[in-house]
PDB file of C-alpha atoms in Angstrom:
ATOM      1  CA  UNK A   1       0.000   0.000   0.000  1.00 95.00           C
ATOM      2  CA  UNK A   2       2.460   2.368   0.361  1.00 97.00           C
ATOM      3  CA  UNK A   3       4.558   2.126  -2.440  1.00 98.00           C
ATOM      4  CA  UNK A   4       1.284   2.167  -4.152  1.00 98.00           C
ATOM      5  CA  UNK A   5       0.706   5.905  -2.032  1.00 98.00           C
ATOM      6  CA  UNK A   6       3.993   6.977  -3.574  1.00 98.00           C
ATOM      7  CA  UNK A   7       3.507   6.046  -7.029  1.00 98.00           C
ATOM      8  CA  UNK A   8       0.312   7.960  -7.171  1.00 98.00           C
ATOM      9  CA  UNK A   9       1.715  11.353  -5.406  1.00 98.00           C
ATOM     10  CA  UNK A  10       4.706  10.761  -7.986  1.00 98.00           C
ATOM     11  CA  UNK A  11       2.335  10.495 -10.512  1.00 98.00           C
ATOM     12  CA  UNK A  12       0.591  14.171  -9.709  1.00 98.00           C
ATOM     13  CA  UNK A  13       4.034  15.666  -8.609  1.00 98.00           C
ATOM     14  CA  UNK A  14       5.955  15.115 -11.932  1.00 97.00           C
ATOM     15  CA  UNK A  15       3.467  16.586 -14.085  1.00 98.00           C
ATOM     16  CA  UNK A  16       2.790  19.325 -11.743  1.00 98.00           C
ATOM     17  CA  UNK A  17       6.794  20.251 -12.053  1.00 96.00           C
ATOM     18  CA  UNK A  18       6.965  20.197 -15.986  1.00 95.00           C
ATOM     19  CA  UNK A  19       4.298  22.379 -16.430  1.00 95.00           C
ATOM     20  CA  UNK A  20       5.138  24.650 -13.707  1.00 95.00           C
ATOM     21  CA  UNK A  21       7.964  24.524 -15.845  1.00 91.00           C
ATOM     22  CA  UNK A  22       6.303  25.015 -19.404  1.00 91.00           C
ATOM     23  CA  UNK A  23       4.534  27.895 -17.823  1.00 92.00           C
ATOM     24  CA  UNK A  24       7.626  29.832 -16.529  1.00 91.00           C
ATOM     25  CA  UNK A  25       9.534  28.994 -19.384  1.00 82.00           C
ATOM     26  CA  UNK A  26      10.901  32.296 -20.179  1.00 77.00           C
ATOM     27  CA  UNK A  27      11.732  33.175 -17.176  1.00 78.00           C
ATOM     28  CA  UNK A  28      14.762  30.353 -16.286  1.00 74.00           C
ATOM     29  CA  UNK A  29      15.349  29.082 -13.776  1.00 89.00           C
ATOM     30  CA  UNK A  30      12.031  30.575 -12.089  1.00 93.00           C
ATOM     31  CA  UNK A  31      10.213  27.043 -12.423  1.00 94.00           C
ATOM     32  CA  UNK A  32      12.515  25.013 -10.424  1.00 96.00           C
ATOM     33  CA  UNK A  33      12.863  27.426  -7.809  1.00 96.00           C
ATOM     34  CA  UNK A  34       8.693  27.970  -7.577  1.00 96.00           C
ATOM     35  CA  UNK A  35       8.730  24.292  -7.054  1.00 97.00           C
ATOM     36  CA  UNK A  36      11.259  23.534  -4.503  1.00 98.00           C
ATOM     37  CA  UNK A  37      10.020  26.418  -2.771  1.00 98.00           C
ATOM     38  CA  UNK A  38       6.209  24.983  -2.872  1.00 98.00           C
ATOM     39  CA  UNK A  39       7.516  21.766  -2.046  1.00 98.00           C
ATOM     40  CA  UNK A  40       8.982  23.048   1.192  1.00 98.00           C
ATOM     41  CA  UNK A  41       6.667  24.598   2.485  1.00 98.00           C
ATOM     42  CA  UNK A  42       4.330  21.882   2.020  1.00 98.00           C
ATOM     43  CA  UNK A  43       6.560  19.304   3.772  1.00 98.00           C
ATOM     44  CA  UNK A  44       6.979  22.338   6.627  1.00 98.00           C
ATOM     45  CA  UNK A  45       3.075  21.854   6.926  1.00 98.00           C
ATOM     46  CA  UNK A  46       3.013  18.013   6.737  1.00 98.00           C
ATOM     47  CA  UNK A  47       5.437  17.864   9.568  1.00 97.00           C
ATOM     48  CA  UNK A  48       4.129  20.618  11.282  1.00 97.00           C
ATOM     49  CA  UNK A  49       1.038  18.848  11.311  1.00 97.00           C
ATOM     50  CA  UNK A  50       2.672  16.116  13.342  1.00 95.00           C
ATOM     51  CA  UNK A  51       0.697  13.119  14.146  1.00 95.00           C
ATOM     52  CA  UNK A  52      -2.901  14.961  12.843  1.00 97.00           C
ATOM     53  CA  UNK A  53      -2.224  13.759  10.175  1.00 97.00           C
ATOM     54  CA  UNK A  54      -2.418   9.925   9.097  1.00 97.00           C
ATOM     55  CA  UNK A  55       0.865   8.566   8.068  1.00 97.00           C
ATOM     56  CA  UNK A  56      -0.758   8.003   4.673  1.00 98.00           C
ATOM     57  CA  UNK A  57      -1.295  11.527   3.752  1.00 98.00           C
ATOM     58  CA  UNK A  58       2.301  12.091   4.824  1.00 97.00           C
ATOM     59  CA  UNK A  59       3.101   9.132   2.039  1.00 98.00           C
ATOM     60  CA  UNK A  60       1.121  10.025  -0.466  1.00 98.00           C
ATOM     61  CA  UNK A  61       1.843  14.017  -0.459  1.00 98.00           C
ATOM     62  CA  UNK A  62       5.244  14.185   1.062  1.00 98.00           C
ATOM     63  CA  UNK A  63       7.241  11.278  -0.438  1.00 98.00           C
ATOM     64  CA  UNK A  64       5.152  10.993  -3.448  1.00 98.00           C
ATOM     65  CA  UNK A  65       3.859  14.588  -4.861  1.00 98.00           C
ATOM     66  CA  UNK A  66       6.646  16.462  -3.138  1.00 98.00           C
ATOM     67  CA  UNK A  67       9.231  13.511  -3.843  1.00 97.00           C
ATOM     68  CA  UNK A  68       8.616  14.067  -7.598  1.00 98.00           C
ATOM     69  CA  UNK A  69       7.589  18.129  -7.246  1.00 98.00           C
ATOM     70  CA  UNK A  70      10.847  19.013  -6.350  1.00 98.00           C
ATOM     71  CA  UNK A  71      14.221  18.539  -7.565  1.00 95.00           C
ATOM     72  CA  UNK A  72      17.807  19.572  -6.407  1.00 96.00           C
ATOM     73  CA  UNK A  73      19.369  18.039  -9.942  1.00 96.00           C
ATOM     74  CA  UNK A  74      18.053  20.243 -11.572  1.00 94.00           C
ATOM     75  CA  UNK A  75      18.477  23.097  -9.343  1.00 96.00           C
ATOM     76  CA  UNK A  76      21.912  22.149  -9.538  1.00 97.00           C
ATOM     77  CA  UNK A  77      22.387  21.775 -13.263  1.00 96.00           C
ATOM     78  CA  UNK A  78      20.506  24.571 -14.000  1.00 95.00           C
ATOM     79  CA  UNK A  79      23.174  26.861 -11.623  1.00 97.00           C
ATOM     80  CA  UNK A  80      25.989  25.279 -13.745  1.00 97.00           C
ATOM     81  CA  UNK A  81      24.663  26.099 -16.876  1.00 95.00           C
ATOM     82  CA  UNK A  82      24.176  29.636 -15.685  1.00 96.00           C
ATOM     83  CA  UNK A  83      28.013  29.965 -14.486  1.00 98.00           C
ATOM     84  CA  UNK A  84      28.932  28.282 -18.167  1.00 97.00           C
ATOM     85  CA  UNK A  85      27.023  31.000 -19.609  1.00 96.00           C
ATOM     86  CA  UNK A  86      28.967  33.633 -17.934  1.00 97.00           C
ATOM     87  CA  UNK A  87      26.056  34.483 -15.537  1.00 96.00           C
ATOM     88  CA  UNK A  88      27.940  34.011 -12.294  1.00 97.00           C
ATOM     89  CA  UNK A  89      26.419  36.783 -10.400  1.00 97.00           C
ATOM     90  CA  UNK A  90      22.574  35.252 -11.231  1.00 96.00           C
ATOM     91  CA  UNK A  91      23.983  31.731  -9.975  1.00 97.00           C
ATOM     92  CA  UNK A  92      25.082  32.916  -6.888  1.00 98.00           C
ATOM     93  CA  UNK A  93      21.732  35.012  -6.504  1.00 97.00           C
ATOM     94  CA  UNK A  94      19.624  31.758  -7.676  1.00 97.00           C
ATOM     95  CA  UNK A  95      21.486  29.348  -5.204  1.00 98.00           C
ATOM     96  CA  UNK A  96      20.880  31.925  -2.144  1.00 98.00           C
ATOM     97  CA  UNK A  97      17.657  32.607  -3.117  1.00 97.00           C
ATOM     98  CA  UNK A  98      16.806  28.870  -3.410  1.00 98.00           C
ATOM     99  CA  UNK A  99      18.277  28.487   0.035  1.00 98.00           C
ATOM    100  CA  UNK A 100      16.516  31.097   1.645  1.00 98.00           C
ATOM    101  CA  UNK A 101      12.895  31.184   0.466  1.00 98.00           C
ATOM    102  CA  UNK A 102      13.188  27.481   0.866  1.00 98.00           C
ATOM    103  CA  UNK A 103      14.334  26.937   4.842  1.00 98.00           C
ATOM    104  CA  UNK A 104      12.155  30.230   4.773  1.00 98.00           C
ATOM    105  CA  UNK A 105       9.150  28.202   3.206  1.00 98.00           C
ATOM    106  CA  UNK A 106       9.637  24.860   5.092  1.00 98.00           C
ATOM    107  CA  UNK A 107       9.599  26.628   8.206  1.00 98.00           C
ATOM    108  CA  UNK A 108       6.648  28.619   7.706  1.00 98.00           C
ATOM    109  CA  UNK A 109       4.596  26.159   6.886  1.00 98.00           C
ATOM    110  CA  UNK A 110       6.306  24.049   9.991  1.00 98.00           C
ATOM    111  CA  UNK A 111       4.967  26.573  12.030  1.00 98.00           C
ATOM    112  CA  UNK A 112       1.594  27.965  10.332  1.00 97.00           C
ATOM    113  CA  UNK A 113       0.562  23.793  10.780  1.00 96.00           C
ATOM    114  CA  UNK A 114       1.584  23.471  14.454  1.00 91.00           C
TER     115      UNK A 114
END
């Protein structure tokens, strides 16, 4: 059962990051950083939550939507390509402002769900 909870959160989460993606398109890297930024605060909340919610829920949205949501391979292939291109100072920017907003994210919704 719970490999079947994951497959079916995967199933939402990886669709929900390529179009996230398609959408934001123009404006790279924005996608993967909306999405690892989502997906931490939602985990913040799911653990927040603590034992309110069922272990299930915690399967099925944190390992499996969130688990497929967000990515930190491409987050960190994307910050390559952007020092390759010469864009240094917008790596740096996009790596701190991945780290921020997302401990910022993770423990908002940690707390906003306790």
């Amino acid at each position: 059962m719970t490999l079947l909870l994951v497959l079916i959160g995967g199933a939402v989460g990886a669709p929900a990051r390529y179009l996230t993606d398609r959408v934001l398109k123009d404006r790279w890297p924005l996608g993967t950083l909306v999405v690892n930024v989502f997906g931490s605060a939602l985990l913040g909340v799911l653990i927040g939550a603590g034992d309110a919610l069922p272990v299930a829920v915690k399967t099925l949205v944190g390992t499996g939507f969130c688990g497929a949501l967000t990515t930190y391979s491409t987050f960190s292939l994307e910050t390559v390509r952007l020092v390759e291109e010469g864009r240094a100072a917008r790596a740096v920017l996009y790596v701190a402002a991945s780290l921020v907003l997302g401990l910022a994210a993770a423990a908002g919704g940690f707390l906003l769900s306790r």
